[in-house]
PDB file of C-alpha atoms in Angstrom:
ATOM      1  CA  GLY A   1      53.575 108.666  29.966  1.00  0.00           C
ATOM      2  CA  ASP A   2      54.762 109.777  26.546  1.00  0.00           C
ATOM      3  CA  PHE A   3      55.792 106.195  25.741  1.00  0.00           C
ATOM      4  CA  ILE A   4      52.213 104.990  26.375  1.00  0.00           C
ATOM      5  CA  HIS A   5      50.767 107.965  24.507  1.00  0.00           C
ATOM      6  CA  ASN A   6      52.894 107.210  21.441  1.00  0.00           C
ATOM      7  CA  PHE A   7      52.045 103.497  21.692  1.00  0.00           C
ATOM      8  CA  THR A   8      48.359 104.457  21.578  1.00  0.00           C
ATOM      9  CA  ASP A   9      49.052 106.674  18.562  1.00  0.00           C
ATOM     10  CA  GLY A  10      50.533 103.619  16.828  1.00  0.00           C
ATOM     11  CA  THR A  11      47.496 101.477  17.608  1.00  0.00           C
ATOM     12  CA  LEU A  12      45.220 104.155  16.203  1.00  0.00           C
ATOM     13  CA  ILE A  13      47.306 104.546  13.041  1.00  0.00           C
ATOM     14  CA  ALA A  14      47.388 100.788  12.412  1.00  0.00           C
ATOM     15  CA  GLY A  15      43.693 100.369  13.150  1.00  0.00           C
ATOM     16  CA  SER A  16      42.752 103.224  10.860  1.00  0.00           C
ATOM     17  CA  PHE A  17      44.770 101.783   7.963  1.00  0.00           C
ATOM     18  CA  LEU A  18      42.913  98.502   8.488  1.00  0.00           C
ATOM     19  CA  VAL A  19      39.671 100.404   7.859  1.00  0.00           C
ATOM     20  CA  SER A  20      40.931 101.994   4.628  1.00  0.00           C
ATOM     21  CA  PRO A  21      43.966 103.795   3.235  1.00  0.00           C
ATOM     22  CA  GLU A  22      42.031 107.080   3.257  1.00  0.00           C
ATOM     23  CA  VAL A  23      41.151 106.779   6.953  1.00  0.00           C
ATOM     24  CA  GLY A  24      44.734 105.751   7.665  1.00  0.00           C
ATOM     25  CA  VAL A  25      46.253 108.765   5.943  1.00  0.00           C
ATOM     26  CA  ALA A  26      43.770 111.154   7.585  1.00  0.00           C
ATOM     27  CA  THR A  27      44.479 109.669  11.018  1.00  0.00           C
ATOM     28  CA  THR A  28      48.239 109.776  10.484  1.00  0.00           C
ATOM     29  CA  LEU A  29      48.094 113.434   9.448  1.00  0.00           C
ATOM     30  CA  ALA A  30      45.913 114.313  12.446  1.00  0.00           C
ATOM     31  CA  ILE A  31      48.296 112.536  14.824  1.00  0.00           C
ATOM     32  CA  ALA A  32      51.314 114.223  13.230  1.00  0.00           C
ATOM     33  CA  ALA A  33      49.599 117.597  13.612  1.00  0.00           C
ATOM     34  CA  HIS A  34      49.343 117.145  17.362  1.00  0.00           C
ATOM     35  CA  GLU A  35      52.529 115.125  17.915  1.00  0.00           C
ATOM     36  CA  ILE A  36      55.036 117.504  16.323  1.00  0.00           C
ATOM     37  CA  PRO A  37      54.206 120.461  18.614  1.00  0.00           C
ATOM     38  CA  GLN A  38      53.955 118.123  21.600  1.00  0.00           C
ATOM     39  CA  GLU A  39      57.389 116.606  20.989  1.00  0.00           C
ATOM     40  CA  ILE A  40      58.912 120.078  20.587  1.00  0.00           C
ATOM     41  CA  THR A  41      57.341 121.046  23.903  1.00  0.00           C
ATOM     42  CA  ASP A  42      58.588 117.841  25.534  1.00  0.00           C
ATOM     43  CA  ALA A  43      62.130 118.565  24.333  1.00  0.00           C
ATOM     44  CA  GLY A  44      61.866 122.096  25.686  1.00  0.00           C
ATOM     45  CA  ALA A  45      60.692 120.786  29.051  1.00  0.00           C
ATOM     46  CA  LEU A  46      63.622 118.365  29.203  1.00  0.00           C
ATOM     47  CA  ILE A  47      66.081 121.146  28.314  1.00  0.00           C
ATOM     48  CA  TYR A  48      64.510 123.421  30.927  1.00  0.00           C
ATOM     49  CA  SER A  49      64.912 120.676  33.532  1.00  0.00           C
ATOM     50  CA  GLY A  50      68.651 120.536  32.852  1.00  0.00           C
ATOM     51  CA  HIS A  51      69.113 117.999  30.060  1.00  0.00           C
ATOM     52  CA  SER A  52      71.206 118.845  27.015  1.00  0.00           C
ATOM     53  CA  LEU A  53      69.568 119.313  23.613  1.00  0.00           C
ATOM     54  CA  ARG A  54      71.148 116.068  22.411  1.00  0.00           C
ATOM     55  CA  ARG A  55      69.880 114.093  25.420  1.00  0.00           C
ATOM     56  CA  SER A  56      66.401 115.637  25.113  1.00  0.00           C
ATOM     57  CA  LEU A  57      66.166 114.690  21.449  1.00  0.00           C
ATOM     58  CA  LEU A  58      67.425 111.177  22.246  1.00  0.00           C
ATOM     59  CA  PHE A  59      64.752 110.697  24.931  1.00  0.00           C
ATOM     60  CA  ASN A  60      62.060 111.964  22.546  1.00  0.00           C
ATOM     61  CA  PHE A  61      63.288 109.630  19.812  1.00  0.00           C
ATOM     62  CA  ILE A  62      63.252 106.613  22.132  1.00  0.00           C
ATOM     63  CA  THR A  63      59.740 107.317  23.392  1.00  0.00           C
ATOM     64  CA  SER A  64      58.553 107.936  19.836  1.00  0.00           C
ATOM     65  CA  LEU A  65      59.596 104.402  18.883  1.00  0.00           C
ATOM     66  CA  SER A  66      56.682 103.109  20.942  1.00  0.00           C
ATOM     67  CA  CYS A  67      54.414 104.274  18.088  1.00  0.00           C
ATOM     68  CA  ILE A  68      55.991 101.606  15.899  1.00  0.00           C
ATOM     69  CA  ILE A  69      55.561  99.076  18.713  1.00  0.00           C
ATOM     70  CA  GLY A  70      51.858 100.005  18.818  1.00  0.00           C
ATOM     71  CA  ILE A  71      51.548  99.397  15.088  1.00  0.00           C
ATOM     72  CA  PHE A  72      53.180  95.965  15.377  1.00  0.00           C
ATOM     73  CA  PHE A  73      51.016  95.162  18.398  1.00  0.00           C
ATOM     74  CA  VAL A  74      47.816  95.796  16.442  1.00  0.00           C
ATOM     75  CA  MET A  75      49.043  93.737  13.506  1.00  0.00           C
ATOM     76  CA  VAL A  76      50.004  90.807  15.756  1.00  0.00           C
ATOM     77  CA  VAL A  77      46.753  90.933  17.741  1.00  0.00           C
ATOM     78  CA  ARG A  78      44.708  91.301  14.573  1.00  0.00           C
ATOM     79  CA  THR A  79      46.446  88.310  12.970  1.00  0.00           C
ATOM     80  CA  SER A  80      46.707  85.988  15.964  1.00  0.00           C
ATOM     81  CA  MET A  81      43.251  86.675  17.431  1.00  0.00           C
ATOM     82  CA  ASN A  82      41.424  87.491  14.194  1.00  0.00           C
ATOM     83  CA  LEU A  83      40.162  90.623  15.954  1.00  0.00           C
ATOM     84  CA  PRO A  84      37.854  92.785  13.816  1.00  0.00           C
ATOM     85  CA  VAL A  85      39.090  96.327  13.293  1.00  0.00           C
ATOM     86  CA  GLU A  86      35.833  97.591  14.762  1.00  0.00           C
ATOM     87  CA  TYR A  87      37.214  96.638  18.185  1.00  0.00           C
ATOM     88  CA  ILE A  88      40.594  98.328  17.758  1.00  0.00           C
ATOM     89  CA  LEU A  89      39.608 101.857  16.755  1.00  0.00           C
ATOM     90  CA  PRO A  90      37.018 102.541  19.492  1.00  0.00           C
ATOM     91  CA  VAL A  91      39.373 101.454  22.259  1.00  0.00           C
ATOM     92  CA  ALA A  92      42.252 103.578  20.925  1.00  0.00           C
ATOM     93  CA  ALA A  93      39.945 106.545  20.318  1.00  0.00           C
ATOM     94  CA  GLY A  94      38.492 106.123  23.802  1.00  0.00           C
ATOM     95  CA  GLY A  95      41.969 106.460  25.250  1.00  0.00           C
ATOM     96  CA  PHE A  96      42.435 109.746  23.419  1.00  0.00           C
ATOM     97  CA  ILE A  97      39.033 111.011  24.533  1.00  0.00           C
ATOM     98  CA  TYR A  98      39.857 110.192  28.136  1.00  0.00           C
ATOM     99  CA  VAL A  99      43.215 111.988  27.992  1.00  0.00           C
ATOM    100  CA  ALA A 100      41.615 115.033  26.364  1.00  0.00           C
ATOM    101  CA  ALA A 101      38.776 115.106  28.884  1.00  0.00           C
ATOM    102  CA  ARG A 102      41.159 114.698  31.801  1.00  0.00           C
ATOM    103  CA  ASP A 103      43.415 117.507  30.602  1.00  0.00           C
ATOM    104  CA  MET A 104      40.472 119.838  30.084  1.00  0.00           C
ATOM    105  CA  MET A 105      38.659 119.133  33.333  1.00  0.00           C
ATOM    106  CA  PRO A 106      40.605 120.629  36.227  1.00  0.00           C
ATOM    107  CA  GLU A 107      38.304 119.038  38.787  1.00  0.00           C
ATOM    108  CA  LEU A 108      39.595 115.622  37.703  1.00  0.00           C
ATOM    109  CA  GLN A 109      43.126 116.790  38.479  1.00  0.00           C
ATOM    110  CA  ASP A 110      42.391 117.563  42.124  1.00  0.00           C
ATOM    111  CA  LYS A 111      45.451 116.563  44.166  1.00  0.00           C
ATOM    112  CA  SER A 112      43.438 115.403  47.176  1.00  0.00           C
ATOM    113  CA  PHE A 113      42.694 111.675  47.192  1.00  0.00           C
ATOM    114  CA  SER A 114      39.033 110.772  47.150  1.00  0.00           C
ATOM    115  CA  LEU A 115      38.188 107.109  46.803  1.00  0.00           C
ATOM    116  CA  LYS A 116      34.651 108.009  45.724  1.00  0.00           C
ATOM    117  CA  ALA A 117      35.933 110.268  42.927  1.00  0.00           C
ATOM    118  CA  HIS A 118      38.448 107.675  41.709  1.00  0.00           C
ATOM    119  CA  VAL A 119      35.832 104.904  41.730  1.00  0.00           C
ATOM    120  CA  GLY A 120      33.418 107.170  39.845  1.00  0.00           C
ATOM    121  CA  GLN A 121      36.026 108.091  37.247  1.00  0.00           C
ATOM    122  CA  SER A 122      37.030 104.465  36.789  1.00  0.00           C
ATOM    123  CA  ALA A 123      33.393 103.383  36.453  1.00  0.00           C
ATOM    124  CA  ALA A 124      32.756 106.075  33.836  1.00  0.00           C
ATOM    125  CA  ILE A 125      35.787 104.954  31.836  1.00  0.00           C
ATOM    126  CA  LEU A 126      34.733 101.300  31.992  1.00  0.00           C
ATOM    127  CA  ILE A 127      31.156 102.139  31.002  1.00  0.00           C
ATOM    128  CA  GLY A 128      32.462 104.182  28.062  1.00  0.00           C
ATOM    129  CA  LEU A 129      34.715 101.345  26.940  1.00  0.00           C
ATOM    130  CA  MET A 130      31.878  98.833  27.211  1.00  0.00           C
ATOM    131  CA  LEU A 131      29.566 101.099  25.188  1.00  0.00           C
ATOM    132  CA  MET A 132      32.203 101.453  22.479  1.00  0.00           C
ATOM    133  CA  MET A 133      32.739  97.683  22.398  1.00  0.00           C
ATOM    134  CA  LEU A 134      28.979  97.035  22.251  1.00  0.00           C
ATOM    135  CA  THR A 135      28.558  99.565  19.459  1.00  0.00           C
ATOM    136  CA  ALA A 136      31.394  97.996  17.490  1.00  0.00           C
ATOM    137  CA  HIS A 137      30.004  94.511  18.117  1.00  0.00           C
ATOM    138  CA  ALA A 138      26.508  95.559  16.988  1.00  0.00           C
ATOM    139  CA  HIS A 139      27.974  97.135  13.849  1.00  0.00           C
ATOM    140  CA  HIS A 140      29.984  93.970  13.156  1.00  0.00           C
ATOM    141  CA  ILE A 141      26.886  91.771  13.506  1.00  0.00           C
ATOM    142  CA  HIS A 142      24.869  93.887  11.059  1.00  0.00           C
ATOM    143  CA  GLU A 143      27.497  93.734   8.316  1.00  0.00           C
TER     144      GLU A 143
END
């Protein structure tokens, strides 16, 4: 999970630098502000579960490398597909919004399986992604 989270951080950093250096620096600082405490917590959790400090730090370092992979991914996709930056940032930001909403809404973390709830959650995510893509597309057309 942390690997994917850090990959998404990388996509957001790269996308924000494509908008402007100012947005890129602000985004990088915001991500660092939440990542540093999270990685310390992750290392503590690994130590608590029986891993050594060295092994915990190694695992954190390896998963953190996915941020760089995310940056390269955005650059390759942007170059090869000529994808406007307006499509990159909303999707990455939407991923963060979903994670934040899911962590803050205990009813979404119910352990009992409900197909209706999962279909509803998936539909809401897809609708949100489509709205972000449509908004970005409309903004791109009007420029």
